[in-house]
PDB file of C-alpha atoms and ligand atoms in Angstrom:
ATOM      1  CA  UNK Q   1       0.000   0.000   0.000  1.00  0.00           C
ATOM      2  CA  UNK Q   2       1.254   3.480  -1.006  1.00  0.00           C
ATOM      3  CA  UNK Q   3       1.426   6.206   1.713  1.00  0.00           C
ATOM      4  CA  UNK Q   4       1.925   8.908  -0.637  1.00  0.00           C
ATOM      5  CA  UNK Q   5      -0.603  11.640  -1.052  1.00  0.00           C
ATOM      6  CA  UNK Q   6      -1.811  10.712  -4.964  1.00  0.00           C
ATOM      7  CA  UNK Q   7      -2.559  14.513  -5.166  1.00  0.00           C
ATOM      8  CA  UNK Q   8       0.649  16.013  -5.442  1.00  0.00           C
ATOM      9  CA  UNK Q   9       2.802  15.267  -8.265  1.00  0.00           C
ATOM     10  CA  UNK Q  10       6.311  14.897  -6.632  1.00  0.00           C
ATOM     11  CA  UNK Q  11       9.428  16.163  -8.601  1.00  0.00           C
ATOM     12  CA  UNK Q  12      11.581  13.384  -9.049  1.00  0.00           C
ATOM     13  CA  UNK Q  13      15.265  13.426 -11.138  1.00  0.00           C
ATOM     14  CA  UNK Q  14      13.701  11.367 -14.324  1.00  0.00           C
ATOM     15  CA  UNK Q  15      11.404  15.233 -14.196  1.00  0.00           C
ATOM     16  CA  UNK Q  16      14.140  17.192 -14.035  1.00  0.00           C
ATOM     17  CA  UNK Q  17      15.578  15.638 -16.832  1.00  0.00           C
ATOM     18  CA  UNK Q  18      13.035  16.391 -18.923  1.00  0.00           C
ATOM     19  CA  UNK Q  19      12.730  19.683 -17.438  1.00  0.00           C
ATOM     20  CA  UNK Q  20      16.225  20.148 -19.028  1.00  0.00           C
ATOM     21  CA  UNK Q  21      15.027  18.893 -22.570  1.00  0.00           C
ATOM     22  CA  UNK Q  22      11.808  21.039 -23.044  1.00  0.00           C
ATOM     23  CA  UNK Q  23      14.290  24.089 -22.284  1.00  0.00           C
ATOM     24  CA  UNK Q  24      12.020  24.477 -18.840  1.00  0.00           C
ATOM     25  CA  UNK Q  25      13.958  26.473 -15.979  1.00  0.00           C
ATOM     26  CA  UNK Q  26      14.390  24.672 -12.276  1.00  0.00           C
ATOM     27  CA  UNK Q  27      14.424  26.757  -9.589  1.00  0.00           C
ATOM     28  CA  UNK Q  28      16.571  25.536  -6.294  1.00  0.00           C
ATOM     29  CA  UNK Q  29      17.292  26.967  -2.936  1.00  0.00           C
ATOM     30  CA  UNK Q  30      18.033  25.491   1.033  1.00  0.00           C
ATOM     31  CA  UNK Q  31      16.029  25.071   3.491  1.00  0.00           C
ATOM     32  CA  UNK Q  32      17.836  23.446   6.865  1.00  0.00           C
ATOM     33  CA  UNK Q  33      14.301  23.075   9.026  1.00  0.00           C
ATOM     34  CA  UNK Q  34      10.840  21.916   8.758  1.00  0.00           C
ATOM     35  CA  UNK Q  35       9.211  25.539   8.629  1.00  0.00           C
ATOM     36  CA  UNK Q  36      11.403  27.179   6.048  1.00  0.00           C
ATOM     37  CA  UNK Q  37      11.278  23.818   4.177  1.00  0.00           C
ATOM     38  CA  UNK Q  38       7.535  23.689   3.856  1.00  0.00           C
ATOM     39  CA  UNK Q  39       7.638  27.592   2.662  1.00  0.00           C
ATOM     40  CA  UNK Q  40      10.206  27.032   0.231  1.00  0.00           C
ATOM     41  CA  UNK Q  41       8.045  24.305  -0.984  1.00  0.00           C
ATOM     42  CA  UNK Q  42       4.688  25.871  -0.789  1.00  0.00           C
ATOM     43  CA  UNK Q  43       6.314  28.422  -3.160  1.00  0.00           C
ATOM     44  CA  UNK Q  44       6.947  26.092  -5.820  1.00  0.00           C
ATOM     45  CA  UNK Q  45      10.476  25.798  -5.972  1.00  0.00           C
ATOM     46  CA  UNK Q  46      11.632  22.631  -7.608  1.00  0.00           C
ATOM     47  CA  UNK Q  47      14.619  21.861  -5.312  1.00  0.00           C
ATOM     48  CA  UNK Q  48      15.180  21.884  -1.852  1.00  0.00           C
ATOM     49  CA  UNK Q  49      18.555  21.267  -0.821  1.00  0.00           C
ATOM     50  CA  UNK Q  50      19.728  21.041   2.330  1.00  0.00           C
ATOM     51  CA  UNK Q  51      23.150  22.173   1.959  1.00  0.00           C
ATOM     52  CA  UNK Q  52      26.142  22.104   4.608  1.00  0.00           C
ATOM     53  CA  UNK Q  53      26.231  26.026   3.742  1.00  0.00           C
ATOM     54  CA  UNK Q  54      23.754  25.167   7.183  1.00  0.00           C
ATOM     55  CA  UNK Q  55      27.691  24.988   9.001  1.00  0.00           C
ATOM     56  CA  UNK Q  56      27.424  29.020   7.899  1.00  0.00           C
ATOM     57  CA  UNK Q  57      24.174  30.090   8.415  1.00  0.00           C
ATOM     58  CA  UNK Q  58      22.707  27.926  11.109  1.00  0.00           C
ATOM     59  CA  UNK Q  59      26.060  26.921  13.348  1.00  0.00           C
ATOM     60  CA  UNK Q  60      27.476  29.946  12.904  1.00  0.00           C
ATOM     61  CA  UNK Q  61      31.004  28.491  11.448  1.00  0.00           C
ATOM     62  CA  UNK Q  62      33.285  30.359   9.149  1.00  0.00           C
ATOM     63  CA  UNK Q  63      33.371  27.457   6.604  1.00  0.00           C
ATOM     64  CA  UNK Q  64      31.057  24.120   5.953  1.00  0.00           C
ATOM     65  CA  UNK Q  65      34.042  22.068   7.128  1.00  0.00           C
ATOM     66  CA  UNK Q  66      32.666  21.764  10.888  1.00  0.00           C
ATOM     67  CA  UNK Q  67      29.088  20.024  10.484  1.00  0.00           C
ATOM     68  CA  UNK Q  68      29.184  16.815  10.699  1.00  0.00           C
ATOM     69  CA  UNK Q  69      26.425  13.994   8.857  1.00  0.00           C
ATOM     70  CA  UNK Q  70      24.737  13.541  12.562  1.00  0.00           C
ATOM     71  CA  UNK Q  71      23.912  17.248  12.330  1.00  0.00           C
ATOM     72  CA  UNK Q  72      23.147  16.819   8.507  1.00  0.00           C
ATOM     73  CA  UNK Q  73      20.745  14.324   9.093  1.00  0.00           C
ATOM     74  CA  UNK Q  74      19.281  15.728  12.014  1.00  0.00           C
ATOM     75  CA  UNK Q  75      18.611  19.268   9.735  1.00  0.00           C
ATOM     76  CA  UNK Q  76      17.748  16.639   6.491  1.00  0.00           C
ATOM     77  CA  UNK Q  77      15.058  15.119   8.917  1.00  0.00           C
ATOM     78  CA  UNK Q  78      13.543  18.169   9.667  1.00  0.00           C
ATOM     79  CA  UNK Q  79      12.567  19.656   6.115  1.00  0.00           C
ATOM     80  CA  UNK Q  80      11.985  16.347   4.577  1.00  0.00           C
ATOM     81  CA  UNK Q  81       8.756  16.773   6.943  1.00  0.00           C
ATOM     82  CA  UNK Q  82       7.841  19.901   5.716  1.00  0.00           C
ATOM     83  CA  UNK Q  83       8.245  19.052   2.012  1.00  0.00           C
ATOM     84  CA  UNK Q  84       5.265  17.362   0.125  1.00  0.00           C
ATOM     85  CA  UNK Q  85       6.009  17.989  -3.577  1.00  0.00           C
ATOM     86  CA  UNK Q  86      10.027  19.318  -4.173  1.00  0.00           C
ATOM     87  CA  UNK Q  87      12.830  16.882  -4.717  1.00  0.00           C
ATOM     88  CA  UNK Q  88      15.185  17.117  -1.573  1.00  0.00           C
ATOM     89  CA  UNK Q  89      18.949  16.608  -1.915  1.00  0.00           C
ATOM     90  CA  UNK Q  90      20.884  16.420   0.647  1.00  0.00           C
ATOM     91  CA  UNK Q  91      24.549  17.680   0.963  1.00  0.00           C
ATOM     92  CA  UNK Q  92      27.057  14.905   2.413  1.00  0.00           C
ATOM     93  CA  UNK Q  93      29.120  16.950   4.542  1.00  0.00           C
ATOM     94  CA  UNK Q  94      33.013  17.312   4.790  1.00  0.00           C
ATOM     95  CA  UNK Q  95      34.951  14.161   5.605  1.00  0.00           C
ATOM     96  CA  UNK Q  96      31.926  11.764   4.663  1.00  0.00           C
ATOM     97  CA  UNK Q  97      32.718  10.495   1.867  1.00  0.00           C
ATOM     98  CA  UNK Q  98      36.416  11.577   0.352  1.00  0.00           C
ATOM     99  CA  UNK Q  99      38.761   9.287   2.167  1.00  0.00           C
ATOM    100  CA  UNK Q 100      36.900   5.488   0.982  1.00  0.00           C
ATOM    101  CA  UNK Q 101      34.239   4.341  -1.152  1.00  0.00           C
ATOM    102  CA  UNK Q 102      32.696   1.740   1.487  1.00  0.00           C
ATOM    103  CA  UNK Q 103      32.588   4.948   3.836  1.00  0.00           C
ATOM    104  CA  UNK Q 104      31.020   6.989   1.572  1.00  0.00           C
ATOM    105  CA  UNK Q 105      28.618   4.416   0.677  1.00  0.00           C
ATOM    106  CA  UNK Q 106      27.663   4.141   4.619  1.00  0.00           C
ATOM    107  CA  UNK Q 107      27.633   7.699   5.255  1.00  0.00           C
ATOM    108  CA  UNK Q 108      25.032   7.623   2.092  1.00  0.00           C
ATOM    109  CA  UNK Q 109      22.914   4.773   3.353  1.00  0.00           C
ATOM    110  CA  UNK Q 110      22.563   6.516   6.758  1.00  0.00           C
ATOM    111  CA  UNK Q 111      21.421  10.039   5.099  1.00  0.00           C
ATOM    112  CA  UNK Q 112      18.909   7.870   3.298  1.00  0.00           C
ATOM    113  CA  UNK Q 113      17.646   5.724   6.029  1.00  0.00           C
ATOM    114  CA  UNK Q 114      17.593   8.127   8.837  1.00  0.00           C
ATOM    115  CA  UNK Q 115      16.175  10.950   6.995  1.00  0.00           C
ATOM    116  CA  UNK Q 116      13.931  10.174   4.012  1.00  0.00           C
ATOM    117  CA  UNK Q 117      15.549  12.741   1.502  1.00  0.00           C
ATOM    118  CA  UNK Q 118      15.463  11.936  -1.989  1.00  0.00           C
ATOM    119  CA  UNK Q 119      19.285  12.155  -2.937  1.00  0.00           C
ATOM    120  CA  UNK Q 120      22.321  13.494  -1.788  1.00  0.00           C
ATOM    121  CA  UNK Q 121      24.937  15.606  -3.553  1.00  0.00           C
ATOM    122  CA  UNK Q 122      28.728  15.326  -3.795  1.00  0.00           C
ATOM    123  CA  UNK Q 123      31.769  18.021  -4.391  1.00  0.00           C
ATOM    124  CA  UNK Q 124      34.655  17.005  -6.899  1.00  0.00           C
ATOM    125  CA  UNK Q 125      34.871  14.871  -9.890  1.00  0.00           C
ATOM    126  CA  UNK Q 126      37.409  12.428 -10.394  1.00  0.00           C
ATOM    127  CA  UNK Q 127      39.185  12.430  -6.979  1.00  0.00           C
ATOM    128  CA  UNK Q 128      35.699  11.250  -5.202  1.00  0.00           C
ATOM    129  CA  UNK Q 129      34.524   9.153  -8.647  1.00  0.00           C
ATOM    130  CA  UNK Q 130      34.935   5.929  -7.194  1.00  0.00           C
ATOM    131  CA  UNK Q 131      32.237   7.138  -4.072  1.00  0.00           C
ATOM    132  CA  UNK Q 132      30.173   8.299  -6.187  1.00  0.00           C
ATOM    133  CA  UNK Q 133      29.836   5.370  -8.323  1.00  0.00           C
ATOM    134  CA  UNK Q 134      29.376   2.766  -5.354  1.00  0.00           C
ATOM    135  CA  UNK Q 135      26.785   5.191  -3.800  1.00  0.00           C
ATOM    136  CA  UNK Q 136      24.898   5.051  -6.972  1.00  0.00           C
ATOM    137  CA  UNK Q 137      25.188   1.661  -7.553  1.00  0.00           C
ATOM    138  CA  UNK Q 138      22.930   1.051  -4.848  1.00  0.00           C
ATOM    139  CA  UNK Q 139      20.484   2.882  -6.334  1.00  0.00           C
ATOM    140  CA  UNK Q 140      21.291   6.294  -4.639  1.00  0.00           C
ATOM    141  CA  UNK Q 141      20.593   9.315  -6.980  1.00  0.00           C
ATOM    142  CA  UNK Q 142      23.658  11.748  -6.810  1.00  0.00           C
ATOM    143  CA  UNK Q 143      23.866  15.389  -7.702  1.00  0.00           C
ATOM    144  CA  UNK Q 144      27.594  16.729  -8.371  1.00  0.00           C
ATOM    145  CA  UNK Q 145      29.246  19.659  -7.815  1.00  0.00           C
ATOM    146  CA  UNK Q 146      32.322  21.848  -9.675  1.00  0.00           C
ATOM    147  CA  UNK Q 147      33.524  25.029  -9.493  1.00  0.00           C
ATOM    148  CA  UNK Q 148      33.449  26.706  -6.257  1.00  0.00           C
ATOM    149  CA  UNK Q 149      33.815  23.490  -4.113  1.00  0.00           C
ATOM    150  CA  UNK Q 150      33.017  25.141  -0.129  1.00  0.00           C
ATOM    151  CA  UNK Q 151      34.600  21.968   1.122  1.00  0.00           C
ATOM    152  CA  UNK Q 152      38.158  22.820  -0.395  1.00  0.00           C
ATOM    153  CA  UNK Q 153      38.225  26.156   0.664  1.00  0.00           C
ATOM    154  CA  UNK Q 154      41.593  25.260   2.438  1.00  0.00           C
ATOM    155  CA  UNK Q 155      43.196  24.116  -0.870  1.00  0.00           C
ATOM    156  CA  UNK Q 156      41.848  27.313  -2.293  1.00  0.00           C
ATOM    157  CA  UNK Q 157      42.999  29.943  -0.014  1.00  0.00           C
ATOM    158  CA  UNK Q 158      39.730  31.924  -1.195  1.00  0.00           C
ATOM    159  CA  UNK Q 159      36.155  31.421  -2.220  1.00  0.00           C
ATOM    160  CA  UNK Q 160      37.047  33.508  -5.693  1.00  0.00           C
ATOM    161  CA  UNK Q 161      35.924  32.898  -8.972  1.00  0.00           C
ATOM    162  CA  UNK Q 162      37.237  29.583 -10.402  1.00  0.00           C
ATOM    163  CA  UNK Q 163      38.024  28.243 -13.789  1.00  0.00           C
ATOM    164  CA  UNK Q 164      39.344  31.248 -14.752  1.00  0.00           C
ATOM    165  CA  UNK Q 165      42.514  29.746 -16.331  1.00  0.00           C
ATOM    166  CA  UNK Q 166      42.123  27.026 -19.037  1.00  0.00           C
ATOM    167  CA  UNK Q 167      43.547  24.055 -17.412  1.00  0.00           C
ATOM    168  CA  UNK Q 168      41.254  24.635 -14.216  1.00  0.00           C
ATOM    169  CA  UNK Q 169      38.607  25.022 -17.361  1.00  0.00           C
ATOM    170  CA  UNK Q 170      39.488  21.772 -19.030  1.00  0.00           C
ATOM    171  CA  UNK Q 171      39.774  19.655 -15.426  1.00  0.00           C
ATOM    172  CA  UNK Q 172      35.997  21.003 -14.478  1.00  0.00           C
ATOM    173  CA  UNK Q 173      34.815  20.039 -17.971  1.00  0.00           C
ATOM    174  CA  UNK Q 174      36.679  16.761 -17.955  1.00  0.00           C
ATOM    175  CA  UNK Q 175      35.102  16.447 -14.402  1.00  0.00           C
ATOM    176  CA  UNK Q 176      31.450  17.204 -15.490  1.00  0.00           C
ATOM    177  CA  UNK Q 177      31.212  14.513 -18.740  1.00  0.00           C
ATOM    178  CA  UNK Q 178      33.318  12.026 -15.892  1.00  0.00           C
ATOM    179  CA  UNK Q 179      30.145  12.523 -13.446  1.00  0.00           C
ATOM    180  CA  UNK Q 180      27.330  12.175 -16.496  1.00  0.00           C
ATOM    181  CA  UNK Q 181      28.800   9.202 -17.504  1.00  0.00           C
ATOM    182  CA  UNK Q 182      28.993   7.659 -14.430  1.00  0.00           C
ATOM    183  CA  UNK Q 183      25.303   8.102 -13.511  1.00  0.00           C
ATOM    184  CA  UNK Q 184      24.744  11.549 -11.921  1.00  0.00           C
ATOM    185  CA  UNK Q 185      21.174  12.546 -12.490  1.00  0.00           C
ATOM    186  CA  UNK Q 186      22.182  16.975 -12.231  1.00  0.00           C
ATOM    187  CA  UNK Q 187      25.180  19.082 -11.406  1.00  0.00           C
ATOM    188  CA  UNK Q 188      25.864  22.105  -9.465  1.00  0.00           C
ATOM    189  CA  UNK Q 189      28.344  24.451 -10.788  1.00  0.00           C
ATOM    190  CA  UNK Q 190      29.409  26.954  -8.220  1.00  0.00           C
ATOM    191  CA  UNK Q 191      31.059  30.583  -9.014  1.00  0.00           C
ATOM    192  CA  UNK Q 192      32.654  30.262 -12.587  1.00  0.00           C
ATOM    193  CA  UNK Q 193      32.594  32.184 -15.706  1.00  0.00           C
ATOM    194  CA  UNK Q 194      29.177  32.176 -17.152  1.00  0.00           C
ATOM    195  CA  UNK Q 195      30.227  31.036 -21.059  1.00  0.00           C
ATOM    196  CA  UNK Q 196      32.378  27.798 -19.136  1.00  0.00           C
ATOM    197  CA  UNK Q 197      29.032  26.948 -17.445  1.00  0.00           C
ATOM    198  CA  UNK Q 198      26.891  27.372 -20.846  1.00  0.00           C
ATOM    199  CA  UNK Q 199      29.246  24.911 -22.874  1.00  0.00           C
ATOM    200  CA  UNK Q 200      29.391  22.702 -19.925  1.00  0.00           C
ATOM    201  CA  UNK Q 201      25.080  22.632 -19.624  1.00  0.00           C
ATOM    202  CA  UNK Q 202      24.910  22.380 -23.695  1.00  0.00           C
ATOM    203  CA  UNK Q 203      27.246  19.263 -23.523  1.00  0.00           C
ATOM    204  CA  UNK Q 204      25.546  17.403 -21.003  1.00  0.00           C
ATOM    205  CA  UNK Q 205      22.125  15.915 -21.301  1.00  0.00           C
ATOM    206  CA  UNK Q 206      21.552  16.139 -17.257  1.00  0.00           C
ATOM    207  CA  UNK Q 207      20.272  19.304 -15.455  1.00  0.00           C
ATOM    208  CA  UNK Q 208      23.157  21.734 -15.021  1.00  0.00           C
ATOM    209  CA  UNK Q 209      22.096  24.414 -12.140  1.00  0.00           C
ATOM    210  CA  UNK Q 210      24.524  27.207 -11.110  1.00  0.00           C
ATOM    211  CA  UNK Q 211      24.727  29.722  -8.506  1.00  0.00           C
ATOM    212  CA  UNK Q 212      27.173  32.404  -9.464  1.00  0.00           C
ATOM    213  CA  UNK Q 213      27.457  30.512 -13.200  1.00  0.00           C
ATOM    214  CA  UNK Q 214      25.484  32.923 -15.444  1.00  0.00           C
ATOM    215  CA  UNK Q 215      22.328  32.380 -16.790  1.00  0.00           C
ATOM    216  CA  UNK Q 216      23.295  30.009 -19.675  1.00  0.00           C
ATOM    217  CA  UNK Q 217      22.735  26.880 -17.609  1.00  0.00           C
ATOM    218  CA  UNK Q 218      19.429  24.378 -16.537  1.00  0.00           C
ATOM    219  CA  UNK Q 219      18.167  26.231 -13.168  1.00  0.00           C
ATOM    220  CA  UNK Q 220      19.765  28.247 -10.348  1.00  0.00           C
ATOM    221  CA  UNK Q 221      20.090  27.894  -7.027  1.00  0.00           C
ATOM    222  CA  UNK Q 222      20.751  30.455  -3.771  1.00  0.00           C
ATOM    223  CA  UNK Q 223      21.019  29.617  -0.144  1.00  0.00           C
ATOM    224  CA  UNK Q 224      17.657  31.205   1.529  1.00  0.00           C
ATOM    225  CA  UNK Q 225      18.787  33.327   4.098  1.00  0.00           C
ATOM    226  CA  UNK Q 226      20.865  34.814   1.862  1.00  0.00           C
ATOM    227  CA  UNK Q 227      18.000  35.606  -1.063  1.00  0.00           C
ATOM    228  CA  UNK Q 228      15.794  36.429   1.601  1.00  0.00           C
ATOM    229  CA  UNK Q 229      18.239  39.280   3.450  1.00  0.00           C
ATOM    230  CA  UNK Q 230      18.115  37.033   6.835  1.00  0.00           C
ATOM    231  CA  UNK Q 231      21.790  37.604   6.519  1.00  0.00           C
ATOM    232  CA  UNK Q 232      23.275  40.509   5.233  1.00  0.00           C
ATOM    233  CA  UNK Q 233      26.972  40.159   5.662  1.00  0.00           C
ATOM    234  CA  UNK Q 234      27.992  38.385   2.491  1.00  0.00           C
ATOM    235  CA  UNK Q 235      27.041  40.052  -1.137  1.00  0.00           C
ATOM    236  CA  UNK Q 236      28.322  38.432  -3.790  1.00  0.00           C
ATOM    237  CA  UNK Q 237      27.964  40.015  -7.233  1.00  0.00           C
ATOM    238  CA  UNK Q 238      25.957  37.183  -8.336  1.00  0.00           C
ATOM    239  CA  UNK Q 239      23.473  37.155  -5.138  1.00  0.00           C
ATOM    240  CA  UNK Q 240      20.455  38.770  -5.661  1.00  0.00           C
ATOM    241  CA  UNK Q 241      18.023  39.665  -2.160  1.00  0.00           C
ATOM    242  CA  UNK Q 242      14.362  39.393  -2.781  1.00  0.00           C
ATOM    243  CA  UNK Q 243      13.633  40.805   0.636  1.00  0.00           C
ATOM    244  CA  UNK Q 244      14.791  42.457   3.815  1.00  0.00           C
ATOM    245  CA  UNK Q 245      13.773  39.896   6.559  1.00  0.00           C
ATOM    246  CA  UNK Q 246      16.530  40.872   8.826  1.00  0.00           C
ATOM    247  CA  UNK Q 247      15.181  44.222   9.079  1.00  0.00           C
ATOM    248  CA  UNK Q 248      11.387  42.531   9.021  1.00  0.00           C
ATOM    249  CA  UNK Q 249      12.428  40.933  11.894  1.00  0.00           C
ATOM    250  CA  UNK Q 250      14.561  43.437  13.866  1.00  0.00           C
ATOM    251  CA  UNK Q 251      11.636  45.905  13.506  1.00  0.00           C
ATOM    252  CA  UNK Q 252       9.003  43.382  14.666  1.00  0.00           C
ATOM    253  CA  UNK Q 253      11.519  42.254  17.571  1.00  0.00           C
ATOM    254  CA  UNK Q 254      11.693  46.095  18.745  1.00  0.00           C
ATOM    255  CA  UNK Q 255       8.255  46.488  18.741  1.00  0.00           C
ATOM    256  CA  UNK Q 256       7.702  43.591  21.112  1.00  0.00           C
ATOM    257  CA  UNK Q 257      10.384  44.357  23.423  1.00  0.00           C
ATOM    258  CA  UNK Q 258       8.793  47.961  23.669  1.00  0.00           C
ATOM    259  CA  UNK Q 259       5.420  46.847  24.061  1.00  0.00           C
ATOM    260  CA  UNK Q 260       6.713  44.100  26.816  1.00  0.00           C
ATOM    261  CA  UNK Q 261       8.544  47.091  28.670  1.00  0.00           C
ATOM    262  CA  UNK Q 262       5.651  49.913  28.739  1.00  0.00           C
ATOM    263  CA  UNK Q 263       2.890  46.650  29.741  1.00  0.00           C
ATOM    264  CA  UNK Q 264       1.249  47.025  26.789  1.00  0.00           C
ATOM    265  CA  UNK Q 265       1.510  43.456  25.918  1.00  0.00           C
ATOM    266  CA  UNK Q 266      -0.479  41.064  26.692  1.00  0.00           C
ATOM    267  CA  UNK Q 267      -3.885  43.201  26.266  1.00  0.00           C
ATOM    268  CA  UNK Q 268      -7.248  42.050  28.253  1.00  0.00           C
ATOM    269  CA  UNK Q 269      -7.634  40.223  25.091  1.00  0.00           C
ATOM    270  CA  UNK Q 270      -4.248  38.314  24.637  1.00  0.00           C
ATOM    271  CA  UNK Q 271      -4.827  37.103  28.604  1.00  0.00           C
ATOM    272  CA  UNK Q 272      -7.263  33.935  30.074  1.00  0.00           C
TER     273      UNK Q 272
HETATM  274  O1  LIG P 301      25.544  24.066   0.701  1.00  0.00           O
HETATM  275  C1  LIG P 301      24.992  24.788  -0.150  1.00  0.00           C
HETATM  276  O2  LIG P 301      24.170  25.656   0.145  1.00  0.00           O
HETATM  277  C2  LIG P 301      25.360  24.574  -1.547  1.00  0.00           C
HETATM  278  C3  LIG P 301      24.857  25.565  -2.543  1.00  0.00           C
HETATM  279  C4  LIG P 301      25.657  26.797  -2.467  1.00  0.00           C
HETATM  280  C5  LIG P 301      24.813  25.008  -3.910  1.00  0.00           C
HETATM  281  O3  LIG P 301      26.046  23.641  -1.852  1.00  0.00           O
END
């Protein structure tokens, strides 16, 4: 017996895919927790992903290095609740899956057990192929992702643009057929220029989404509190805020505190 609701039709990868082939947009952005999951999906966004960008903008941490998959799953959980009809992806964090295929492949099969997301996503190409290929093998869908890699910010020194110089150019393109090939139903491509990204999404037949990529590829994708001004210390060039929420927020916070302090809260009506 199926417990899905019959109503809603669920975006799955084999719909992204074709997404991609009637020249259809997909829209992506995080959520890390059951309310802002079940918003983001109420909206109609395609993808949820619950990125470790969370180490950032939930733990507070100057990189995603720090969160580890028990706090991955335990954020994963959490949205997958509030989700009824966007495919959610789920980032394996830092030191999950690099070092050894079987590893990987248990670090995957926990993320899918323990928090009923639909697939997970990977950085790097042919340095982590061998994970990626055992996690899909047992029927895992994977999601890469090139460019900007967050993860290898200390091989990096910086989060700037990358691919600038053609051999970095050639590796990520190398990288991105490698990852088709080997099963990978979409691909992230993170910070590069936006003509690299194009060629990249008009080789491959998979979903190519970018964030900081131009506007040449398959679907974008932002991290929430960031579109949404909830943070307002980082400004890329290629972020773009839809709203103030910070300052939503901060007003509404005043407002309470001074209604608290002069008694006028709770009112003869807000009391039992
Ligand atoms: O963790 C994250 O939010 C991401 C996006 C920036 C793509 O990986």
């Amino acid at each position: 017996m199926s417990v899905h609701n019959e109503n809603i039709r669920r975006v799955t990868t084999q719909r992204l895919i074709e997404m991609k082939k009637r020249g259809e947009k997909i829209s992506m952005l995080t959520a890390y927790d059951y309310t802002m999951g079940a918003i983001v999906d109420n909206a109609g966004v395609d993808i949820i992903l619950v990125g470790d960008s969370a180490s950032n903008v939930i733990c507070g941490n100057s990189t995603t290095l720090p969160i580890t998959l028990d706090q991955m799953i335990f954020l994963a959980k959490s949205v997958v609740r509030g989700v009824k009809r966007a495919l959610v992806v789920v980032d394996m964090p830092f030191g999950s899956y690099q070092g050894n295929s079987k590893e990987a492949l248990a670090s995957a099969i926990r993320i899918m057990k323990e928090t009923h997301g639909d697939c997970l996503k990977l950085e790097g190409g042919e340095e982590i192929l061998e994970s990626v290929k055992r996690i899909l093998s047992a029927g895992i869908p994977v999601m890469g992702h090139l460019g900007l890699m967050p993860q290898s910010i200390n091989k990096y020194g910086s989060y700037a643009v990358r691919a600038q110089k053609e051999t970095e150019a050639e590796k990520l393109i190398r990288d991105a057929h490698l990852l088709e090939e080997a099963g990978c139903f979409g691909l992230v491509l993170e910070k590069i220029p936006a003509k690299l990204a194009q060629q990249v999404a008009s080789e491959l037949t998979i979903p190519v989404i970018g964030i900081g990529a131009g506007n040449g590829v398959d679907g974008q994708v932002l991290v929430l509190h960031d579109m949404v001004g909830l943070t307002q210390d980082f400004s890329p060039r290629f972020l773009r805020r839809y709203a103030n929420m910070q300052g939503i927020m901060n007003e509404a916070i005043k407002h309470y505190v001074s209604d608290v302090k002069s008694g006028d809260f709770p009112s003869g009506m807000e009391q039992y």
